[in-house]
């Protein structure tokens, strides 16, 4: 994963780099580092852990004279999160930062070791530095091109060459990289959010591009040849970065759900024809990672049950390597908040190569997936900063529900469309009512916070919601949690149910009500402490029960999942966890 940022201009480079790193911290926070260069010197400073630790280390250094530099925040892939493995890496005259994975690093490293090169770290990145240093000649572009022909894998590279104090170089394949164009200053970064406080002009690099960045110009090369690139002007609301008085971004973002639902749904509800029509397809493959995949599972159920279309939902890391069987009318739907998840991008590229139509549900408009998919339906989450997704997940579910509703209507499987549309209009208000019941969620958090194992059970849609509730709880509170289809629990896992083990039971499916109740009773008979999340008409009147409004199957997940998000949040807070930046995670998983 990792995030990289670089600056050439008149400003104090360290300020630009640190603010850039803070905005890239969502990509990993195992270690960070900066490299600064001027005519006489190079300074490289690194630190383990979050950017805050690097800042502390910089306090007693005067780095104001440096106007050129590059920086890195790391999510460890090759080698533990240690100082020696932190970027930037230096070999000979080369200083380098890298986001991605060099797949043939091991064999290249062995060759270089045989040639007498000494390595300090366990990283694949140092191998790239060694290769550039080995091939270094006056024509740096030629040198980098030669290295790009030698390495395999994914990379966004930021390169500084000792002795060249007015230029930085970057190269890209598969990992995102954007150039920021300023007045007497230029930038590069993994994401525009690292530099969009300085410029609104960006050039998105394509695979195999190299750029040579100096204060007054940027030269672009593709496969070694000089090329022109399109400059995009993108204005972004910079206010979204504040916590708005909330103690954590996660809580702020959950509280934004009513507003972003309104913003996302309104245009579609006002003009139903603007929702893509999927009647031409006879099969849908939904592909995504993490919570986005669980949003897809709700979609899969809706497409099959309501719109009577064969649907699958799979994790992108599996889908990209499978022999996927297509009809000649298959639609591949990719779901991604960031639009930069490596496996989802690879699945999209594969589907396109095989001639399939692709539709992406994406939040970040400038992202790779948004640019590559045939059709895009945007969600309007704004910036989501907490690593665990909340508002973006809710919007992904809302949009896929609308797609299923429209398909069901077009196929004449539902006739009372106005009733459904009216119900969709009430979603922001209903979600707000759910979010406002904070004390109920705090109470449940207190009930489960001292447990080390928790289970979630449900059937069909309820099971899909369980998956998200369980993921949310484990990722922020570190309580081990598993979600099971209610009927499956007894095939093994029920042996783990002991007295007092919390089992969340989601109960919103009228058709399967009796079956689900039997499963709830089964775990209670073995001593489980059940926590029921039901809808009003299925209310059980249990001590630990949260009831949401009775709405259709298209809408119910949008009321249930905020309950689960808030329980996960308060449990994590009670356990003293770093809610917004859970250990080992990154918001955008840009390596496979
Ligand atoms: C990471 C995040 C999850 C997210 C998943 C997919 O694991 O921590 O919250 O659901 O990536 O990300 P995407 O940006 O593709 O939705």
Coordinates of C-alpha atoms and ligand atoms in Angstrom, one line a residue, residues 289-292 335-341 344 387-389 396 472 475 585-589, ligand 1:
X289 CA -13.3 -6.1 -1.4
X290 CA -14.0 -5.7 2.3
X291 CA -17.1 -3.8 3.2
X292 CA -17.7 -2.9 -0.4
X335 CA -17.9 -1.5 -5.9
X336 CA -15.2 0.7 -4.4
X337 CA -15.1 3.7 -2.1
X338 CA -11.6 4.7 -3.0
X339 CA -11.6 3.4 -6.6
X340 CA -8.0 2.5 -6.0
X341 CA -8.2 -1.0 -4.4
X344 CA -10.8 -4.5 -7.7
X387 CA -10.1 3.6 8.0
X388 CA -13.3 1.6 8.7
X389 CA -15.8 2.6 6.1
X396 CA -23.0 1.7 -1.8
X472 CA -16.9 -3.5 11.7
X475 CA -11.7 -4.2 12.8
X585 CA -5.1 -1.7 8.5
X586 CA -5.1 0.9 5.8
X587 CA -8.0 2.6 4.2
X588 CA -7.0 2.0 0.6
X589 CA -5.5 -1.4 -0.1
Ligands
LIG1 C1 -10.1 -1.6 3.1 C2 -10.9 -0.7 4.0 C3 -12.3 -1.2 4.0 C4 -12.9 -1.2 2.6 C5 -12.0 -2.0 1.7 C6 -12.4 -1.8 0.2 O1 -10.0 -2.9 3.6 O2 -10.4 -0.7 5.3 O3 -13.1 -0.3 4.8 O4 -14.2 -1.7 2.6 O5 -10.6 -1.6 1.8 O6 -12.0 -0.5 -0.2 P1 -12.7 0.3 -1.3 O7 -12.0 1.6 -1.3 O8 -12.4 -0.5 -2.6 O9 -14.2 0.4 -1.1

